[in-house]
Short mmCIF file of C-alpha atoms in Angstrom, two decimals:
data_model
loop_
_atom_site.label_atom_id
_atom_site.label_comp_id
_atom_site.label_asym_id
_atom_site.label_seq_id
_atom_site.Cartn_x
_atom_site.Cartn_y
_atom_site.Cartn_z
CA MET L 774 26.31 5.92 2.14
CA ARG L 775 29.11 4.30 3.41
CA ARG L 776 28.71 0.40 4.43
CA THR L 777 30.25 1.35 8.18
CA THR L 778 27.22 4.04 8.11
CA ILE L 779 24.49 1.94 7.04
CA ALA L 780 25.76 -0.72 9.89
CA LEU L 781 25.88 1.62 12.46
CA LEU L 782 22.41 3.44 11.79
CA ALA L 783 20.83 -0.46 11.36
CA SER L 784 22.61 -1.26 14.75
CA LEU L 785 21.19 1.92 16.22
CA GLU L 786 17.46 1.56 15.02
CA ALA L 787 17.12 -2.17 16.18
CA PHE L 788 18.59 -1.81 19.74
CA VAL L 789 15.82 0.95 19.95
CA ALA L 790 13.39 -1.24 18.55
CA ALA L 791 14.44 -3.93 20.69
CA LEU L 792 14.18 -1.78 23.77
CA ILE L 793 10.87 -0.47 22.96
CA GLY L 794 9.75 -4.38 22.51
CA PHE L 795 11.26 -4.69 26.27
CA ALA L 796 9.46 -1.67 27.43
CA LEU L 797 6.09 -2.95 26.63
CA ALA L 798 6.47 -5.85 28.89
CA PHE L 799 8.31 -4.29 31.54
CA VAL L 800 6.23 -0.62 32.24
CA PRO L 801 2.87 -2.53 33.08
CA LEU L 802 4.97 -5.13 35.36
CA MET L 803 6.35 -2.00 36.97
CA LEU L 804 3.10 -0.80 37.67
CA LEU L 805 2.29 -3.79 39.13
CA TRP L 806 5.00 -4.06 41.46
CA ALA L 807 4.25 -0.25 42.22
CA VAL L 808 0.71 -0.41 42.90
CA HIS L 809 -0.62 -3.74 43.11
CA PHE L 810 1.93 -5.09 45.57
CA GLY L 811 3.11 -1.92 47.19
CA LEU L 812 7.26 -2.36 46.50
CA ALA L 813 7.04 -5.42 49.05
CA VAL L 814 7.95 -8.13 46.44
CA ASP L 815 11.36 -8.28 44.79
CA ILE L 816 11.47 -6.33 41.72
CA MET L 817 13.92 -9.01 39.78
CA ALA L 818 10.99 -11.28 39.97
CA PHE L 819 9.11 -8.92 37.47
CA VAL L 820 12.31 -8.24 35.28
CA HIS L 821 12.83 -11.95 34.82
CA ALA L 822 8.57 -12.08 33.79
CA ALA L 823 9.50 -9.08 30.83
CA ALA L 824 12.33 -10.70 29.68
CA GLY L 825 10.38 -13.83 29.18
CA VAL L 826 7.56 -12.29 27.44
CA TRP L 827 9.76 -10.63 25.42
CA LEU L 828 10.97 -13.95 24.45
CA LEU L 829 7.65 -15.24 23.97
CA GLY L 830 6.71 -12.60 21.74
CA HIS L 831 9.61 -13.47 19.19
CA GLY L 832 8.06 -17.48 19.23
CA VAL L 833 10.73 -18.70 22.09
CA ASN L 834 9.33 -21.28 24.57
CA VAL L 835 9.31 -20.56 27.96
CA THR L 836 9.39 -23.64 30.81
CA VAL L 837 7.38 -22.82 33.93
CA GLN L 838 7.58 -23.94 37.67
CA VAL L 839 5.12 -22.68 40.20
CA ASP L 840 5.35 -23.44 43.91
CA ALA L 841 2.73 -25.84 44.96
CA VAL L 842 0.81 -23.03 46.70
CA THR L 843 0.23 -21.37 43.50
CA ALA L 844 -0.28 -24.50 41.70
CA GLU L 845 -2.94 -25.56 43.90
CA ARG L 846 -4.85 -22.18 43.19
CA THR L 847 -5.06 -23.06 39.66
CA GLY L 848 -6.94 -26.43 39.90
CA LEU L 849 -5.55 -27.32 36.55
CA ALA L 850 -3.89 -30.69 36.65
CA GLY L 851 -0.18 -30.74 36.05
CA ALA L 852 0.19 -27.34 37.51
CA GLY L 853 2.71 -28.61 40.01
CA ASP L 854 5.23 -29.92 37.50
CA PRO L 855 7.21 -27.93 34.76
CA PHE L 856 5.03 -26.95 31.87
CA PRO L 857 5.81 -25.08 28.63
CA ILE L 858 4.33 -21.81 27.52
CA ALA L 859 4.86 -21.90 23.63
CA ILE L 860 2.31 -19.12 22.38
CA ALA L 861 3.78 -16.87 20.41
CA LEU L 862 2.73 -13.33 21.37
CA LEU L 863 2.52 -11.94 17.93
CA GLY L 864 2.12 -8.23 18.60
CA ILE L 865 5.61 -8.06 19.79
CA ALA L 866 6.76 -9.96 16.78
CA LEU L 867 5.24 -7.31 14.57
CA LEU L 868 6.87 -4.79 16.12
CA THR L 869 9.98 -6.21 15.37
CA PHE L 870 8.83 -7.55 11.96
CA ALA L 871 7.92 -3.46 11.36
CA ALA L 872 11.28 -1.97 12.45
CA GLY L 873 13.22 -5.00 10.24
CA VAL L 874 11.14 -3.51 7.02
CA ARG L 875 12.17 -0.56 8.05
CA ILE L 876 15.75 -1.23 8.19
CA GLY L 877 15.71 -3.12 5.00
CA ARG L 878 14.33 -0.18 3.18
CA ARG L 879 16.79 2.20 4.12
CA SER L 880 19.65 0.03 3.78
CA ALA L 881 18.62 -1.16 0.45
CA ALA L 882 18.41 2.70 -0.92
CA GLY L 883 21.62 3.41 0.98
CA GLY L 884 23.07 0.52 -1.50
CA HIS L 885 24.09 -2.26 1.30
CA ALA L 886 20.99 -3.99 1.97
CA LEU L 887 22.73 -7.00 3.14
CA THR L 888 25.00 -5.11 5.63
CA GLY L 889 22.02 -3.57 7.32
CA ALA L 890 20.26 -6.58 7.54
CA VAL L 891 23.19 -8.62 8.89
CA ALA L 892 23.57 -5.51 11.46
CA ALA L 893 20.23 -5.69 12.75
CA MET L 894 20.17 -9.51 13.26
CA VAL L 895 23.11 -9.27 15.15
CA VAL L 896 21.82 -6.70 17.50
CA PHE L 897 18.86 -8.78 18.00
CA ALA L 898 20.53 -11.77 18.71
CA ALA L 899 22.68 -10.23 21.45
CA ALA L 900 19.31 -9.10 22.69
CA GLY L 901 17.62 -12.70 22.55
CA SER L 902 20.93 -14.24 24.61
CA GLY L 903 20.49 -11.28 27.08
CA ALA L 904 17.06 -11.85 27.69
CA ALA L 905 17.43 -15.62 27.93
CA ALA L 906 20.02 -15.21 30.43
CA LEU L 907 18.19 -12.89 32.35
CA ALA L 908 15.12 -15.00 32.70
CA ASP L 909 16.80 -18.09 33.54
CA THR L 910 15.70 -18.41 36.99
CA PRO L 911 14.20 -21.87 39.01
CA VAL L 912 10.96 -20.60 37.94
CA LEU L 913 11.58 -19.87 34.43
CA HIS L 914 13.81 -21.38 31.72
CA THR L 915 14.19 -20.95 28.00
CA ASN L 916 16.48 -22.91 25.18
CA PRO L 917 19.62 -20.21 24.72
CA TRP L 918 19.68 -21.36 21.01
CA TRP L 919 16.39 -20.65 20.31
CA ALA L 920 16.60 -17.47 22.45
CA LEU L 921 19.76 -16.79 20.14
CA ALA L 922 18.21 -17.47 16.72
CA LEU L 923 14.37 -16.46 16.31
CA PRO L 924 14.27 -12.82 17.13
CA ALA L 925 17.27 -12.63 14.66
CA PHE L 926 14.90 -14.24 12.34
CA VAL L 927 12.19 -12.06 12.69
CA VAL L 928 14.01 -8.98 12.23
CA GLY L 929 16.21 -10.55 9.20
CA LEU L 930 12.49 -11.52 7.93
CA GLY L 931 11.57 -7.89 7.84
CA ALA L 932 14.66 -6.30 6.61
CA LEU L 933 14.68 -8.87 3.84
CA VAL L 934 11.05 -7.63 2.84
CA GLY L 935 11.89 -4.20 3.16
CA ALA L 936 14.97 -4.43 0.51
CA ILE L 937 12.78 -6.40 -1.87
CA GLU L 938 10.36 -3.72 -1.90
CA GLU L 939 12.81 -1.23 -1.98
CA SER L 940 14.25 -2.88 -4.97
CA VAL L 941 10.86 -3.17 -6.79
CA ARG L 942 9.92 0.27 -6.27
CA ASN L 943 13.10 1.96 -7.61
CA PRO L 944 15.03 -0.51 -9.60
CA SER L 945 18.22 1.58 -10.21
CA THR L 946 18.71 1.34 -6.43
CA ASP L 947 22.34 -0.62 -6.40
CA VAL L 948 21.02 -2.91 -3.63
CA ALA L 949 23.41 -5.92 -2.50
CA GLY L 950 21.13 -8.60 -1.55
CA ALA L 951 18.15 -7.54 -3.60
CA GLY L 952 20.46 -7.39 -6.63
CA PHE L 953 21.95 -10.95 -6.19
CA VAL L 954 18.03 -12.27 -6.01
CA ARG L 955 17.03 -10.16 -9.14
CA ARG L 956 20.15 -11.85 -11.36
CA ARG L 957 19.17 -15.08 -10.03
CA VAL L 958 15.24 -14.98 -10.80
CA GLN L 959 16.44 -13.25 -14.18
CA ASP L 960 18.42 -16.24 -14.95
CA LEU L 961 15.46 -18.50 -14.35
CA PRO L 962 13.24 -19.91 -17.21
CA PRO L 963 10.85 -17.25 -18.54
CA LEU L 964 7.80 -19.26 -17.55
CA LEU L 965 8.94 -20.43 -13.97
CA GLY L 966 9.75 -16.51 -13.07
CA GLU L 967 6.10 -15.52 -14.70
CA VAL L 968 4.61 -18.37 -12.40
CA THR L 969 6.47 -17.26 -9.30
CA VAL L 970 5.86 -13.75 -9.71
CA ALA L 971 1.87 -14.28 -10.50
CA ALA L 972 1.48 -16.81 -7.31
CA VAL L 973 3.25 -14.34 -5.03
CA ARG L 974 1.13 -12.01 -6.03
CA VAL L 975 -2.17 -13.69 -5.97
CA GLY L 976 -1.56 -16.30 -3.15
CA GLY L 977 -0.18 -13.41 -0.81
CA GLY L 978 -2.69 -10.94 -1.78
CA ALA L 979 -5.54 -13.74 -1.21
CA ALA L 980 -4.13 -14.83 1.99
CA PHE L 981 -3.54 -11.24 3.68
CA GLY L 982 -7.06 -10.44 2.08
CA VAL L 983 -8.31 -13.09 4.18
CA LEU L 984 -6.57 -11.91 7.05
CA ALA L 985 -8.11 -8.43 6.61
CA PHE L 986 -11.65 -9.72 6.49
CA ALA L 987 -11.23 -11.75 9.52
CA ALA L 988 -9.77 -8.48 11.19
CA ALA L 989 -13.39 -6.73 10.38
CA MET L 990 -15.23 -9.65 11.92
CA LEU L 991 -13.16 -9.69 15.09
CA GLY L 992 -13.89 -5.67 15.08
CA VAL L 993 -17.40 -6.49 14.52
CA ALA L 994 -17.56 -9.22 17.26
CA VAL L 995 -16.10 -6.99 19.90
CA PHE L 996 -18.29 -4.11 19.19
CA VAL L 997 -21.47 -6.30 19.56
CA ASP L 998 -20.27 -8.19 22.52
CA TYR L 999 -18.90 -5.26 24.41
CA ALA L 1000 -21.16 -5.15 27.29
CA THR L 1001 -20.02 -8.68 27.82
CA VAL L 1002 -16.27 -7.71 27.31
CA ALA L 1003 -16.76 -5.01 29.98
CA GLY L 1004 -18.50 -7.23 32.02
CA LEU L 1005 -15.50 -9.39 32.43
CA TYR L 1006 -13.31 -6.63 32.81
CA GLN L 1007 -15.64 -5.60 36.24
CA ALA L 1008 -15.70 -9.01 37.06
CA LEU L 1009 -12.07 -9.55 37.61
CA ASP L 1010 -11.71 -6.36 39.54
CA ALA L 1011 -8.14 -5.73 38.60
CA GLY L 1012 -7.54 -2.13 39.00
CA ILE L 1013 -6.25 0.56 37.14
CA ASP L 1014 -2.62 -1.09 37.06
CA GLY L 1015 -4.04 -4.26 36.44
CA GLY L 1016 -6.26 -3.41 33.69
CA ILE L 1017 -3.29 -1.48 32.09
CA ALA L 1018 -1.38 -4.71 32.53
CA LEU L 1019 -4.49 -7.07 31.27
CA THR L 1020 -5.13 -4.66 28.32
CA MET L 1021 -1.65 -4.83 27.27
CA ALA L 1022 -1.41 -8.41 26.96
CA GLU L 1023 -4.66 -8.27 25.13
CA LEU L 1024 -2.77 -5.92 22.69
CA ALA L 1025 0.04 -8.32 22.64
CA ILE L 1026 -2.24 -11.26 21.36
CA LEU L 1027 -4.28 -9.34 19.11
CA PRO L 1028 -2.60 -10.48 16.05
CA ASN L 1029 -2.98 -14.19 17.36
CA LEU L 1030 -6.78 -13.67 17.71
CA VAL L 1031 -7.05 -12.45 14.19
CA ILE L 1032 -5.64 -15.38 12.80
CA TRP L 1033 -8.09 -17.29 14.73
CA ALA L 1034 -10.72 -15.53 13.52
CA ALA L 1035 -9.16 -16.58 9.49
CA ALA L 1036 -9.56 -20.14 10.82
CA TRP L 1037 -13.01 -20.10 11.79
CA MET L 1038 -14.03 -18.32 8.66
CA LEU L 1039 -12.24 -21.04 6.72
CA GLY L 1040 -14.18 -23.50 8.51
CA PRO L 1041 -11.78 -25.36 10.83
CA GLY L 1042 -11.54 -23.23 13.48
CA PHE L 1043 -9.55 -23.49 16.65
CA ALA L 1044 -9.66 -24.76 20.17
CA ILE L 1045 -9.15 -23.12 23.64
CA GLY L 1046 -8.19 -26.52 25.53
CA ALA L 1047 -8.33 -29.62 24.50
CA GLY L 1048 -11.47 -30.99 23.67
CA SER L 1049 -12.96 -27.57 22.97
CA SER L 1050 -14.07 -26.15 19.65
CA VAL L 1051 -15.04 -22.92 17.96
CA ALA L 1052 -16.07 -23.44 14.44
CA PRO L 1053 -18.88 -22.31 12.43
CA GLY L 1054 -20.33 -25.72 12.80
CA GLY L 1055 -20.77 -24.69 16.41
CA THR L 1056 -19.03 -23.95 19.99
CA VAL L 1057 -18.15 -26.36 22.55
CA LEU L 1058 -15.88 -24.83 25.41
CA GLY L 1059 -14.70 -25.74 28.78
CA PRO L 1060 -12.94 -23.38 31.16
CA VAL L 1061 -11.68 -20.32 29.37
CA PRO L 1062 -8.87 -18.24 30.48
CA GLY L 1063 -9.98 -14.85 32.17
CA ILE L 1064 -9.12 -12.74 29.19
CA PRO L 1065 -11.80 -9.91 28.60
CA LEU L 1066 -11.79 -10.30 24.34
CA LEU L 1067 -13.15 -13.84 24.83
CA GLY L 1068 -15.98 -12.95 25.77
CA ALA L 1069 -16.88 -12.20 21.95
CA LEU L 1070 -16.74 -15.74 21.04
CA PRO L 1071 -19.76 -16.91 19.52
CA ASN L 1072 -21.95 -18.88 21.50
CA GLY L 1073 -23.32 -21.31 18.94
CA ALA L 1074 -23.24 -21.88 14.88
CA PRO L 1075 -24.36 -18.76 12.80
CA LEU L 1076 -27.34 -19.44 10.46
CA LEU L 1077 -24.92 -18.65 7.53
CA GLY L 1078 -21.47 -19.31 8.77
CA ALA L 1079 -20.60 -21.60 5.41
CA LEU L 1080 -21.14 -18.84 2.90
CA LEU L 1081 -17.95 -17.08 4.24
CA LEU L 1082 -16.39 -19.91 2.60
CA VAL L 1083 -17.06 -17.62 -0.67
CA VAL L 1084 -14.59 -15.08 0.51
CA PRO L 1085 -11.18 -16.78 -0.18
CA VAL L 1086 -12.76 -18.13 -3.36
CA LEU L 1087 -13.71 -14.44 -4.63
CA LEU L 1088 -10.30 -13.06 -3.58
CA GLY L 1089 -8.52 -15.80 -5.46
CA PHE L 1090 -10.91 -15.05 -8.86
CA VAL L 1091 -10.06 -11.49 -8.42
CA GLY L 1092 -6.35 -11.60 -7.70
CA ALA L 1093 -5.95 -13.99 -11.02
CA TRP L 1094 -8.34 -12.30 -13.14
CA ILE L 1095 -6.32 -8.97 -12.61
CA VAL L 1096 -2.82 -10.45 -13.11
CA GLY L 1097 -4.43 -12.64 -16.35
CA SER L 1098 -6.01 -9.75 -17.79
CA ALA L 1099 -2.89 -7.65 -17.46
CA ARG L 1100 -0.41 -10.44 -19.25
CA ARG L 1101 -3.26 -10.79 -21.83
CA ARG L 1102 -3.01 -7.44 -22.83
CA ALA L 1103 0.50 -7.80 -23.17
CA ASP L 1104 0.66 -11.10 -24.75
CA ALA L 1105 -2.35 -12.70 -26.40
CA SER L 1106 -0.60 -16.12 -26.78
CA THR L 1107 -2.40 -17.89 -23.20
CA GLU L 1108 -2.00 -21.60 -23.48
CA TRP L 1109 -4.86 -23.25 -21.79
CA TRP L 1110 -2.63 -25.23 -19.31
CA ARG L 1111 -1.19 -21.76 -18.27
CA PRO L 1112 -4.10 -21.01 -16.09
CA VAL L 1113 -3.50 -24.42 -14.21
CA VAL L 1114 0.07 -23.95 -13.41
CA VAL L 1115 -0.61 -20.74 -11.79
CA ALA L 1116 -3.71 -21.61 -9.70
CA LEU L 1117 -1.96 -24.74 -8.56
CA ALA L 1118 1.23 -22.20 -7.45
CA VAL L 1119 -1.34 -19.46 -5.92
CA ALA L 1120 -2.50 -22.44 -3.70
CA LEU L 1121 0.74 -23.37 -2.68
CA VAL L 1122 1.24 -20.11 -1.34
CA ALA L 1123 -1.98 -19.09 -0.21
CA GLY L 1124 -1.78 -22.24 2.13
CA VAL L 1125 1.68 -22.12 3.16
CA THR L 1126 1.26 -18.38 4.28
CA LEU L 1127 -1.92 -19.41 6.15
CA GLY L 1128 -0.68 -22.61 7.54
CA LEU L 1129 2.24 -20.93 8.96
CA LEU L 1130 0.53 -18.17 10.74
CA ALA L 1131 -2.05 -20.86 12.25
CA ARG L 1132 1.00 -22.38 13.75
CA TRP L 1133 2.83 -19.74 14.97
CA SER L 1134 -0.60 -18.09 16.45
CA GLY L 1135 -1.32 -21.13 18.48
CA GLY L 1136 0.39 -23.11 21.52
CA ALA L 1137 0.32 -24.08 24.98
CA VAL L 1138 -1.02 -21.45 27.60
CA GLY L 1139 -0.49 -23.50 30.70
CA PRO L 1140 -0.55 -26.84 32.15
CA GLY L 1141 -3.47 -29.60 31.80
CA ARG L 1142 -5.77 -29.12 28.96
CA LEU L 1143 -4.52 -25.65 28.19
CA ALA L 1144 -1.56 -27.28 26.51
CA VAL L 1145 -3.92 -27.03 23.08
CA VAL L 1146 -4.91 -23.87 22.23
CA GLY L 1147 -5.31 -22.51 18.57
CA PRO L 1148 -6.09 -23.28 15.26
CA ASP L 1149 -4.84 -26.93 13.36
CA PRO L 1150 -2.34 -25.38 10.83
CA TRP L 1151 -2.55 -28.19 8.58
CA ALA L 1152 -6.64 -27.90 8.45
CA VAL L 1153 -5.75 -24.02 7.83
CA GLY L 1154 -3.54 -24.32 5.47
CA ALA L 1155 -5.08 -27.33 3.54
CA VAL L 1156 -8.66 -25.20 3.17
CA ALA L 1157 -7.04 -22.42 2.14
CA ALA L 1158 -4.96 -23.85 -0.68
CA LEU L 1159 -8.35 -25.52 -1.50
CA THR L 1160 -10.51 -22.48 -1.69
CA ILE L 1161 -8.04 -19.33 -2.86
CA GLY L 1162 -6.66 -22.09 -5.56
CA LEU L 1163 -10.30 -22.59 -7.05
CA GLY L 1164 -10.72 -19.09 -7.48
CA ALA L 1165 -7.59 -18.46 -8.83
CA LEU L 1166 -8.18 -21.22 -11.64
CA ALA L 1167 -11.60 -19.64 -12.40
CA GLY L 1168 -10.20 -16.21 -12.24
CA GLY L 1169 -7.38 -17.41 -14.83
CA PHE L 1170 -9.74 -18.76 -17.41
CA ALA L 1171 -11.99 -16.35 -17.26
CA ALA L 1172 -9.19 -13.58 -17.93
CA MET L 1173 -8.19 -15.99 -20.98
CA VAL L 1174 -11.38 -16.35 -22.69
CA GLY L 1175 -13.09 -13.07 -21.62
CA ARG L 1176 -11.01 -11.00 -23.67
CA GLY L 1177 -10.29 -10.90 -27.42
CA ALA L 1178 -6.55 -10.93 -28.88
CA PRO L 1179 -5.22 -8.01 -29.08
CA GLU L 1180 -5.45 -6.29 -32.82
CA PRO L 1181 -1.82 -6.12 -34.48
CA ALA L 1182 -0.58 -2.71 -34.96
CA GLY L 1183 -1.64 -1.03 -38.53
CA THR L 1184 -4.40 -3.54 -39.01
CA SER L 1185 -7.07 -1.12 -38.55
CA LEU L 1186 -5.85 1.21 -40.80
CA ALA L 1187 -5.22 -1.42 -43.33
CA ARG L 1188 -8.56 -2.01 -43.53
CA ARG L 1189 -9.50 1.16 -43.45
CA ASP L 1190 -7.35 1.97 -46.50
CA ASP L 1191 -8.77 -1.29 -48.55
CA GLY L 1192 -12.51 0.04 -47.82
CA ILE L 1193 -13.44 -2.90 -45.34
CA GLU L 1194 -14.08 -0.60 -42.18
CA PRO L 1195 -15.08 2.88 -42.58
CA ALA L 1196 -12.95 5.63 -41.20
CA ASP L 1197 -14.28 7.65 -38.65
CA ALA L 1198 -15.43 11.46 -38.56
CA ALA L 1199 -11.94 12.38 -36.46
CA THR L 1200 -9.51 10.21 -38.68
CA THR L 1201 -10.81 11.91 -41.86
CA GLU L 1202 -10.84 15.24 -40.49
CA ALA L 1203 -6.89 14.68 -39.74
CA PHE L 1204 -5.83 13.35 -42.83
CA GLU L 1205 -8.16 15.74 -45.37
CA PRO L 1206 -6.33 18.86 -46.38
CA ARG L 1207 -7.48 21.89 -45.32
CA ALA L 1208 -8.03 25.16 -47.12
CA THR L 1209 -5.11 27.74 -46.17
CA PRO L 1210 -6.86 31.61 -46.21
CA ALA L 1211 -5.13 33.93 -48.47
CA PRO L 1212 -3.07 36.27 -46.41
CA VAL L 1213 -4.13 39.89 -45.93
CA PRO L 1214 -1.36 42.36 -46.68
CA ARG L 1215 -0.56 44.75 -44.03
CA PRO L 1216 -1.19 48.57 -45.17
CA SER L 1217 2.48 50.46 -45.89
CA PRO L 1218 3.88 52.40 -43.23
CA ALA L 1219 2.88 56.05 -42.89
CA SER L 1220 5.29 58.60 -44.73
CA PRO L 1221 7.10 60.95 -42.49
CA LYS L 1222 5.34 63.74 -40.91
CA ALA L 1223 5.30 67.29 -42.35
CA PRO L 1224 7.97 69.87 -40.43
CA ALA L 1225 6.36 71.49 -37.42
CA ARG L 1226 4.18 74.61 -38.90
CA SER L 1227 5.02 78.24 -37.15
CA THR L 1228 2.73 79.52 -34.27
CA ASP L 1229 2.57 82.68 -37.12
CA ARG L 1230 0.29 81.38 -39.67
CA PRO L 1231 1.78 82.44 -43.18
CA THR L 1232 -0.46 83.50 -46.09
CA THR L 1233 1.43 81.39 -48.34
CA THR L 1234 -0.36 78.09 -49.84
CA PRO L 1235 -0.67 75.87 -46.97
CA PRO L 1236 1.23 72.60 -46.76
CA THR L 1237 -0.07 69.43 -48.69
CA THR L 1238 0.18 66.09 -47.24
CA ASP L 1239 1.74 63.47 -49.38
CA ARG L 1240 -0.91 60.24 -48.40
CA PRO L 1241 0.43 57.33 -49.91
CA THR L 1242 -1.69 55.68 -52.21
CA THR L 1243 -2.86 52.60 -50.78
CA THR L 1244 -4.17 49.37 -52.84
CA PRO L 1245 -7.31 47.75 -50.84
CA PRO L 1246 -6.70 44.74 -49.97
CA PRO L 1247 -7.88 41.76 -51.41
CA THR L 1248 -11.37 40.33 -49.65
CA ALA L 1249 -11.15 36.92 -48.93
CA PRO L 1250 -13.75 34.69 -49.73
CA PRO L 1251 -16.29 34.19 -47.63
CA THR L 1252 -16.48 30.25 -47.74
CA THR L 1253 -12.32 30.52 -46.22
CA ALA L 1254 -12.62 34.02 -44.54
CA PRO L 1255 -15.85 35.14 -42.74
CA PRO L 1256 -15.86 39.11 -42.66
CA ALA L 1257 -14.91 40.24 -39.31
CA ARG L 1258 -17.69 41.06 -36.92
CA ARG L 1259 -18.22 44.91 -36.31
CA ASP L 1260 -17.82 46.21 -32.82
CA ASP L 1261 -20.00 48.30 -31.44
CA ASP L 1262 -17.48 49.92 -29.18
CA GLU L 1263 -15.29 51.39 -32.23
CA PRO L 1264 -14.21 55.04 -32.02
CA TRP L 1265 -16.72 56.84 -34.98
CA TRP L 1266 -13.44 57.45 -36.73
CA ARG L 1267 -13.26 53.61 -37.70
CA ARG L 1268 -16.68 52.31 -38.22
CA ASP L 1269 -17.44 54.75 -41.24
CA ARG L 1270 -14.29 53.04 -42.61
CA GLY L 1271 -15.97 49.74 -43.45
CA ASP L 1272 -14.59 46.49 -43.82
CA ALA L 1273 -11.34 47.91 -44.40
CA PRO L 1274 -8.09 46.59 -42.25
CA ARG L 1275 -6.96 48.07 -39.65
CA GLY L 1276 -3.46 49.48 -40.03
CA GLY L 1277 -2.70 50.58 -36.58
CA ASP L 1278 -1.25 53.76 -35.48
CA ALA L 1279 -0.82 54.73 -38.99
CA ASP L 1280 -4.77 54.93 -39.91
CA ASP L 1281 -4.93 56.90 -36.49
CA THR L 1282 -2.56 59.28 -37.64
CA GLU L 1283 -4.19 59.65 -41.02
CA ALA L 1284 -7.54 60.46 -39.33
CA PHE L 1285 -6.30 63.26 -37.50
CA ASP L 1286 -4.16 64.35 -39.93
CA ARG L 1287 -6.59 66.06 -42.37
CA THR L 1288 -5.99 69.53 -42.71
CA GLY L 1289 -9.08 70.99 -44.50
CA PRO L 1290 -10.38 74.61 -45.10
CA LEU L 1291 -10.08 75.24 -41.26
CA ASP L 1292 -6.15 75.13 -41.69
CA ARG L 1293 -6.39 77.98 -44.34
#
């Protein structure tokens, strides 16, 4: 497609994605305005709040200033002063990232990945600037530069991932941005390129494997403590409209909770307020925000919580073993230091990935002690690098010593020719000459039929039939051509002829063309 068409389609898709993200924040607030407040409050207050929520979803900090009455009702120290809300609602960011992946994939398939990515980033930068202007009130305030950059960064990161994915899946695609990256990678030294690819595959795969296991743990915890979660819903008594708004807020922070579960599984855990700790070693909590999903928090230290550290080790081991085995089959020359270098690179990739996600999943959610919420990114990154790196080191050495060197081409045949290694039956049968059975000649075609006889039988000598004298075909040796099996369903005139070869229509004509004494 043309570059202009790619830019227009990417811009349209980015605009729709930004509008959907804003609607997910705006519609529940409109329900609150219409049902709970009975249209008595200024609607622009909810529009400003929706714009602030959309910016929070992309990592933009929002500074809040509440009135004295509201600050007194919260009971938190410093509620009357301006306080930041810095936690990113990763559910909204995930939708934007998915839209960027789709845009990048389509633009790469059309041959203009960079054009599509830039067009989408421009749209989200404009949307961020508009949301910042809309949310800028005496109650809410944001940094316009961060509002311009961060939404564009999220969708641009998704477009980059989508373009690379399309480039890898279809190498023949003329990808502008990915082609440049591919050329730069090809210019790197072979060892550096190989280590980089292995580190991204194993480290990234192990990091997202940890997140998948954490998501499964979170689902089990919610299922087990479903009664507590439902009780918190009933205790809030938010009504239908408030329940919908609360559920949408929980869906927006669901990816954050998955990352917190991963931090808990790795050991550092997370905090919900200053001085609190939720970790496998124990749970220490103070006042907790009234979010029903937080009812699934563990009450104490589980009996076998430390054994969960085996999961990242196994993920690193399996990934390194698979990559190392694939390389081993392609090339047997593996130096002893190569698994060490790959393991260090894998540890770096996994640690940076989970550390950044831990950083983005936490932040301040209110004044006072609520300024500390989420996991410690440095601790999470260090433990992830250590456990996954150790597993990758063990898996790399296991792949190196677990498989013998591949046999060079022709070695097995050379051994068989020299008599060192016996040949199997299939090979012997394939190379032995086979006896060719003697060809069986077909009988010569029958002579032309005699002219039709008159209905008035003459008294003269009846016509004679000139039958061709055929030489019986030679019988094939019993060892090479076994006798044909007699078919009991054959007509009687063929059974009397023994094992003579069939002549087709000529034999049938001969069988019925015997004019004996009855014709005279």
